[in-house]
């Protein structure tokens, strides 16, 4: 069974992307009809995300994800992820709160967490720039200055290294 993503998060990411490109009016109509508390198909989210990522490119997707994460931080906080430690100490738990029945392959797990740094690993179908922007946005939402946010391929997965002050 494929997962389902909460409407508020789906709308925040995909809606921001469609606003950045007038080439996807059907996507924008879909987003406009969604409800925040309703759950939507994860595969449809990934399909739309892939199309928009291809059209917008890495830099735009990272910037959009950063802004979206900052705006949607209250959703995470309402679910108990109210500190940097709680978000990056177990990032998989954050994802699973936003995506029901998240496919294991799409997870992003915390490998290491320290007071000013974190390492995460994922084989997710989510674009790397989307995850990097999301990580940055959450950190900035807590008033942190991000000094490093990078991704490196490692053993068939992607390793995300984050540092902040």
PDB file of C-alpha atoms in Angstrom:
ATOM      1  CA  UNK A   1       0.000   0.000   0.000  1.00  0.00           C
ATOM      2  CA  UNK A   2       1.207   3.441  -0.858  1.00  0.00           C
ATOM      3  CA  UNK A   3       1.318   6.119   1.779  1.00  0.00           C
ATOM      4  CA  UNK A   4      -0.819   9.201   2.176  1.00  0.00           C
ATOM      5  CA  UNK A   5       0.444  12.715   2.813  1.00  0.00           C
ATOM      6  CA  UNK A   6      -1.438  15.279   4.830  1.00  0.00           C
ATOM      7  CA  UNK A   7      -3.091  17.948   2.693  1.00  0.00           C
ATOM      8  CA  UNK A   8      -1.502  20.900   4.493  1.00  0.00           C
ATOM      9  CA  UNK A   9       1.984  19.628   3.718  1.00  0.00           C
ATOM     10  CA  UNK A  10       1.090  18.562   0.140  1.00  0.00           C
ATOM     11  CA  UNK A  11      -0.370  22.009  -0.512  1.00  0.00           C
ATOM     12  CA  UNK A  12       2.547  23.869   1.063  1.00  0.00           C
ATOM     13  CA  UNK A  13       5.174  22.204  -1.117  1.00  0.00           C
ATOM     14  CA  UNK A  14       3.374  21.583  -4.411  1.00  0.00           C
ATOM     15  CA  UNK A  15       1.310  24.779  -4.148  1.00  0.00           C
ATOM     16  CA  UNK A  16       4.444  26.871  -3.734  1.00  0.00           C
ATOM     17  CA  UNK A  17       6.013  25.147  -6.713  1.00  0.00           C
ATOM     18  CA  UNK A  18       3.003  25.674  -8.971  1.00  0.00           C
ATOM     19  CA  UNK A  19       2.927  29.327  -7.954  1.00  0.00           C
ATOM     20  CA  UNK A  20       6.519  29.575  -9.220  1.00  0.00           C
ATOM     21  CA  UNK A  21       5.617  28.187 -12.647  1.00  0.00           C
ATOM     22  CA  UNK A  22       2.557  28.940 -14.764  1.00  0.00           C
ATOM     23  CA  UNK A  23       3.154  25.762 -16.804  1.00  0.00           C
ATOM     24  CA  UNK A  24       1.113  23.554 -14.442  1.00  0.00           C
ATOM     25  CA  UNK A  25      -2.423  24.934 -14.188  1.00  0.00           C
ATOM     26  CA  UNK A  26      -3.916  21.451 -13.655  1.00  0.00           C
ATOM     27  CA  UNK A  27      -1.643  20.932 -10.642  1.00  0.00           C
ATOM     28  CA  UNK A  28      -2.696  24.304  -9.256  1.00  0.00           C
ATOM     29  CA  UNK A  29      -6.383  23.394  -9.628  1.00  0.00           C
ATOM     30  CA  UNK A  30      -5.736  20.120  -7.779  1.00  0.00           C
ATOM     31  CA  UNK A  31      -3.974  21.979  -4.959  1.00  0.00           C
ATOM     32  CA  UNK A  32      -6.765  24.557  -4.743  1.00  0.00           C
ATOM     33  CA  UNK A  33      -9.316  21.784  -4.166  1.00  0.00           C
ATOM     34  CA  UNK A  34      -7.391  20.139  -1.295  1.00  0.00           C
ATOM     35  CA  UNK A  35      -8.207  20.320   2.400  1.00  0.00           C
ATOM     36  CA  UNK A  36      -5.483  20.716   5.042  1.00  0.00           C
ATOM     37  CA  UNK A  37      -6.615  17.837   7.270  1.00  0.00           C
ATOM     38  CA  UNK A  38      -7.394  15.378   4.465  1.00  0.00           C
ATOM     39  CA  UNK A  39      -4.861  12.723   3.438  1.00  0.00           C
ATOM     40  CA  UNK A  40      -3.792  12.388  -0.214  1.00  0.00           C
ATOM     41  CA  UNK A  41      -1.986   9.745  -2.228  1.00  0.00           C
ATOM     42  CA  UNK A  42       1.796   9.722  -1.707  1.00  0.00           C
ATOM     43  CA  UNK A  43       2.453   8.449  -5.240  1.00  0.00           C
ATOM     44  CA  UNK A  44       0.486  11.356  -6.714  1.00  0.00           C
ATOM     45  CA  UNK A  45       2.531  13.757  -4.581  1.00  0.00           C
ATOM     46  CA  UNK A  46       5.775  12.180  -5.822  1.00  0.00           C
ATOM     47  CA  UNK A  47       4.578  12.320  -9.449  1.00  0.00           C
ATOM     48  CA  UNK A  48       3.692  16.015  -9.236  1.00  0.00           C
ATOM     49  CA  UNK A  49       6.870  16.777  -7.340  1.00  0.00           C
ATOM     50  CA  UNK A  50       8.979  15.081 -10.012  1.00  0.00           C
ATOM     51  CA  UNK A  51       7.336  17.053 -12.806  1.00  0.00           C
ATOM     52  CA  UNK A  52       7.752  20.347 -10.975  1.00  0.00           C
ATOM     53  CA  UNK A  53      11.334  19.587  -9.950  1.00  0.00           C
ATOM     54  CA  UNK A  54      12.218  18.875 -13.594  1.00  0.00           C
ATOM     55  CA  UNK A  55      10.680  22.196 -14.655  1.00  0.00           C
ATOM     56  CA  UNK A  56      12.015  24.392 -11.843  1.00  0.00           C
ATOM     57  CA  UNK A  57      15.437  22.911 -11.141  1.00  0.00           C
ATOM     58  CA  UNK A  58      17.365  22.169  -7.977  1.00  0.00           C
ATOM     59  CA  UNK A  59      17.923  25.697  -6.664  1.00  0.00           C
ATOM     60  CA  UNK A  60      14.306  26.751  -6.947  1.00  0.00           C
ATOM     61  CA  UNK A  61      13.062  23.526  -5.346  1.00  0.00           C
ATOM     62  CA  UNK A  62      15.469  23.922  -2.421  1.00  0.00           C
ATOM     63  CA  UNK A  63      14.412  27.544  -1.860  1.00  0.00           C
ATOM     64  CA  UNK A  64      10.710  26.675  -2.074  1.00  0.00           C
ATOM     65  CA  UNK A  65      11.119  23.752   0.335  1.00  0.00           C
ATOM     66  CA  UNK A  66      12.960  25.993   2.793  1.00  0.00           C
ATOM     67  CA  UNK A  67      10.175  28.577   2.829  1.00  0.00           C
ATOM     68  CA  UNK A  68       7.501  25.876   2.997  1.00  0.00           C
ATOM     69  CA  UNK A  69       9.169  24.143   5.953  1.00  0.00           C
ATOM     70  CA  UNK A  70       9.350  27.431   7.846  1.00  0.00           C
ATOM     71  CA  UNK A  71       5.659  28.113   7.140  1.00  0.00           C
ATOM     72  CA  UNK A  72       4.539  24.620   8.084  1.00  0.00           C
ATOM     73  CA  UNK A  73       6.670  24.284  11.203  1.00  0.00           C
ATOM     74  CA  UNK A  74       3.514  24.823  13.317  1.00  0.00           C
ATOM     75  CA  UNK A  75       2.185  21.482  11.958  1.00  0.00           C
ATOM     76  CA  UNK A  76       5.279  19.698  13.231  1.00  0.00           C
ATOM     77  CA  UNK A  77       5.150  21.566  16.529  1.00  0.00           C
ATOM     78  CA  UNK A  78       1.507  20.636  17.029  1.00  0.00           C
ATOM     79  CA  UNK A  79       2.544  16.985  16.745  1.00  0.00           C
ATOM     80  CA  UNK A  80       5.162  17.324  19.443  1.00  0.00           C
ATOM     81  CA  UNK A  81       8.181  18.134  17.275  1.00  0.00           C
ATOM     82  CA  UNK A  82       8.743  21.420  19.043  1.00  0.00           C
ATOM     83  CA  UNK A  83      12.540  21.602  19.134  1.00  0.00           C
ATOM     84  CA  UNK A  84      15.533  21.023  16.899  1.00  0.00           C
ATOM     85  CA  UNK A  85      16.364  17.982  19.037  1.00  0.00           C
ATOM     86  CA  UNK A  86      12.950  16.429  18.523  1.00  0.00           C
ATOM     87  CA  UNK A  87      12.937  17.043  14.762  1.00  0.00           C
ATOM     88  CA  UNK A  88      16.482  16.008  13.943  1.00  0.00           C
ATOM     89  CA  UNK A  89      16.865  13.457  16.730  1.00  0.00           C
ATOM     90  CA  UNK A  90      14.409  11.214  14.840  1.00  0.00           C
ATOM     91  CA  UNK A  91      13.566  12.735  11.475  1.00  0.00           C
ATOM     92  CA  UNK A  92      11.833   9.549  10.377  1.00  0.00           C
ATOM     93  CA  UNK A  93       9.214  10.147  13.084  1.00  0.00           C
ATOM     94  CA  UNK A  94       8.565  13.631  11.669  1.00  0.00           C
ATOM     95  CA  UNK A  95       8.062  12.214   8.171  1.00  0.00           C
ATOM     96  CA  UNK A  96       5.783   9.483   9.468  1.00  0.00           C
ATOM     97  CA  UNK A  97       3.632  12.083  11.207  1.00  0.00           C
ATOM     98  CA  UNK A  98       3.101  13.849   7.861  1.00  0.00           C
ATOM     99  CA  UNK A  99       2.885  10.722   5.683  1.00  0.00           C
ATOM    100  CA  UNK A 100       0.787   7.778   6.835  1.00  0.00           C
ATOM    101  CA  UNK A 101       2.184   4.404   5.812  1.00  0.00           C
ATOM    102  CA  UNK A 102       5.301   6.043   4.405  1.00  0.00           C
ATOM    103  CA  UNK A 103       7.094   3.497   2.208  1.00  0.00           C
ATOM    104  CA  UNK A 104      10.261   2.390   3.991  1.00  0.00           C
ATOM    105  CA  UNK A 105      12.361   3.349   0.961  1.00  0.00           C
ATOM    106  CA  UNK A 106      11.139   6.965   1.226  1.00  0.00           C
ATOM    107  CA  UNK A 107      12.196   7.408   4.815  1.00  0.00           C
ATOM    108  CA  UNK A 108      14.949   9.757   5.983  1.00  0.00           C
ATOM    109  CA  UNK A 109      16.517   8.491   9.177  1.00  0.00           C
ATOM    110  CA  UNK A 110      18.748  10.278  11.621  1.00  0.00           C
ATOM    111  CA  UNK A 111      22.191   8.673  11.742  1.00  0.00           C
ATOM    112  CA  UNK A 112      23.690  11.074  14.284  1.00  0.00           C
ATOM    113  CA  UNK A 113      22.478  14.075  16.228  1.00  0.00           C
ATOM    114  CA  UNK A 114      24.642  16.495  18.202  1.00  0.00           C
ATOM    115  CA  UNK A 115      23.728  19.906  19.649  1.00  0.00           C
ATOM    116  CA  UNK A 116      24.990  21.774  16.550  1.00  0.00           C
ATOM    117  CA  UNK A 117      24.952  19.122  13.822  1.00  0.00           C
ATOM    118  CA  UNK A 118      23.043  16.194  12.409  1.00  0.00           C
ATOM    119  CA  UNK A 119      23.600  13.461   9.853  1.00  0.00           C
ATOM    120  CA  UNK A 120      20.629  11.933   8.066  1.00  0.00           C
ATOM    121  CA  UNK A 121      20.434   9.182   5.490  1.00  0.00           C
ATOM    122  CA  UNK A 122      17.828   8.428   2.871  1.00  0.00           C
ATOM    123  CA  UNK A 123      17.186   6.458  -0.275  1.00  0.00           C
ATOM    124  CA  UNK A 124      13.983   8.439  -0.734  1.00  0.00           C
ATOM    125  CA  UNK A 125      12.422   9.251  -4.061  1.00  0.00           C
ATOM    126  CA  UNK A 126      12.096  12.810  -2.790  1.00  0.00           C
ATOM    127  CA  UNK A 127      14.559  15.069  -4.619  1.00  0.00           C
ATOM    128  CA  UNK A 128      17.688  15.859  -2.592  1.00  0.00           C
ATOM    129  CA  UNK A 129      17.120  19.639  -2.971  1.00  0.00           C
ATOM    130  CA  UNK A 130      13.648  19.240  -1.445  1.00  0.00           C
ATOM    131  CA  UNK A 131      15.060  17.485   1.613  1.00  0.00           C
ATOM    132  CA  UNK A 132      17.942  19.959   1.963  1.00  0.00           C
ATOM    133  CA  UNK A 133      15.517  22.883   1.776  1.00  0.00           C
ATOM    134  CA  UNK A 134      13.194  21.245   4.292  1.00  0.00           C
ATOM    135  CA  UNK A 135      16.061  20.653   6.713  1.00  0.00           C
ATOM    136  CA  UNK A 136      17.226  24.267   6.324  1.00  0.00           C
ATOM    137  CA  UNK A 137      13.709  25.609   6.772  1.00  0.00           C
ATOM    138  CA  UNK A 138      13.101  23.701   9.983  1.00  0.00           C
ATOM    139  CA  UNK A 139      16.423  24.869  11.412  1.00  0.00           C
ATOM    140  CA  UNK A 140      15.766  28.477  10.426  1.00  0.00           C
ATOM    141  CA  UNK A 141      12.270  28.220  11.903  1.00  0.00           C
ATOM    142  CA  UNK A 142      13.945  27.588  15.250  1.00  0.00           C
ATOM    143  CA  UNK A 143      16.218  30.606  14.779  1.00  0.00           C
ATOM    144  CA  UNK A 144      19.295  28.603  13.821  1.00  0.00           C
ATOM    145  CA  UNK A 145      21.880  29.890  11.361  1.00  0.00           C
ATOM    146  CA  UNK A 146      22.678  27.069   8.960  1.00  0.00           C
ATOM    147  CA  UNK A 147      26.413  26.880   8.295  1.00  0.00           C
ATOM    148  CA  UNK A 148      26.364  23.663   6.243  1.00  0.00           C
ATOM    149  CA  UNK A 149      23.717  21.700   4.412  1.00  0.00           C
ATOM    150  CA  UNK A 150      25.043  19.224   1.911  1.00  0.00           C
ATOM    151  CA  UNK A 151      24.254  15.866   0.413  1.00  0.00           C
ATOM    152  CA  UNK A 152      26.746  13.206  -0.602  1.00  0.00           C
ATOM    153  CA  UNK A 153      25.987   9.836  -2.178  1.00  0.00           C
ATOM    154  CA  UNK A 154      26.991   6.937   0.053  1.00  0.00           C
ATOM    155  CA  UNK A 155      26.479   3.200  -0.555  1.00  0.00           C
ATOM    156  CA  UNK A 156      23.396   3.699  -2.734  1.00  0.00           C
ATOM    157  CA  UNK A 157      21.869   6.178  -0.289  1.00  0.00           C
ATOM    158  CA  UNK A 158      22.174   9.922   0.202  1.00  0.00           C
ATOM    159  CA  UNK A 159      23.860  11.251   3.335  1.00  0.00           C
ATOM    160  CA  UNK A 160      22.786  14.714   4.467  1.00  0.00           C
ATOM    161  CA  UNK A 161      25.188  16.666   6.668  1.00  0.00           C
ATOM    162  CA  UNK A 162      23.812  19.640   8.552  1.00  0.00           C
ATOM    163  CA  UNK A 163      25.573  22.111  10.822  1.00  0.00           C
ATOM    164  CA  UNK A 164      24.163  25.179  12.518  1.00  0.00           C
ATOM    165  CA  UNK A 165      24.811  27.720  15.211  1.00  0.00           C
TER     166      UNK A 165
END
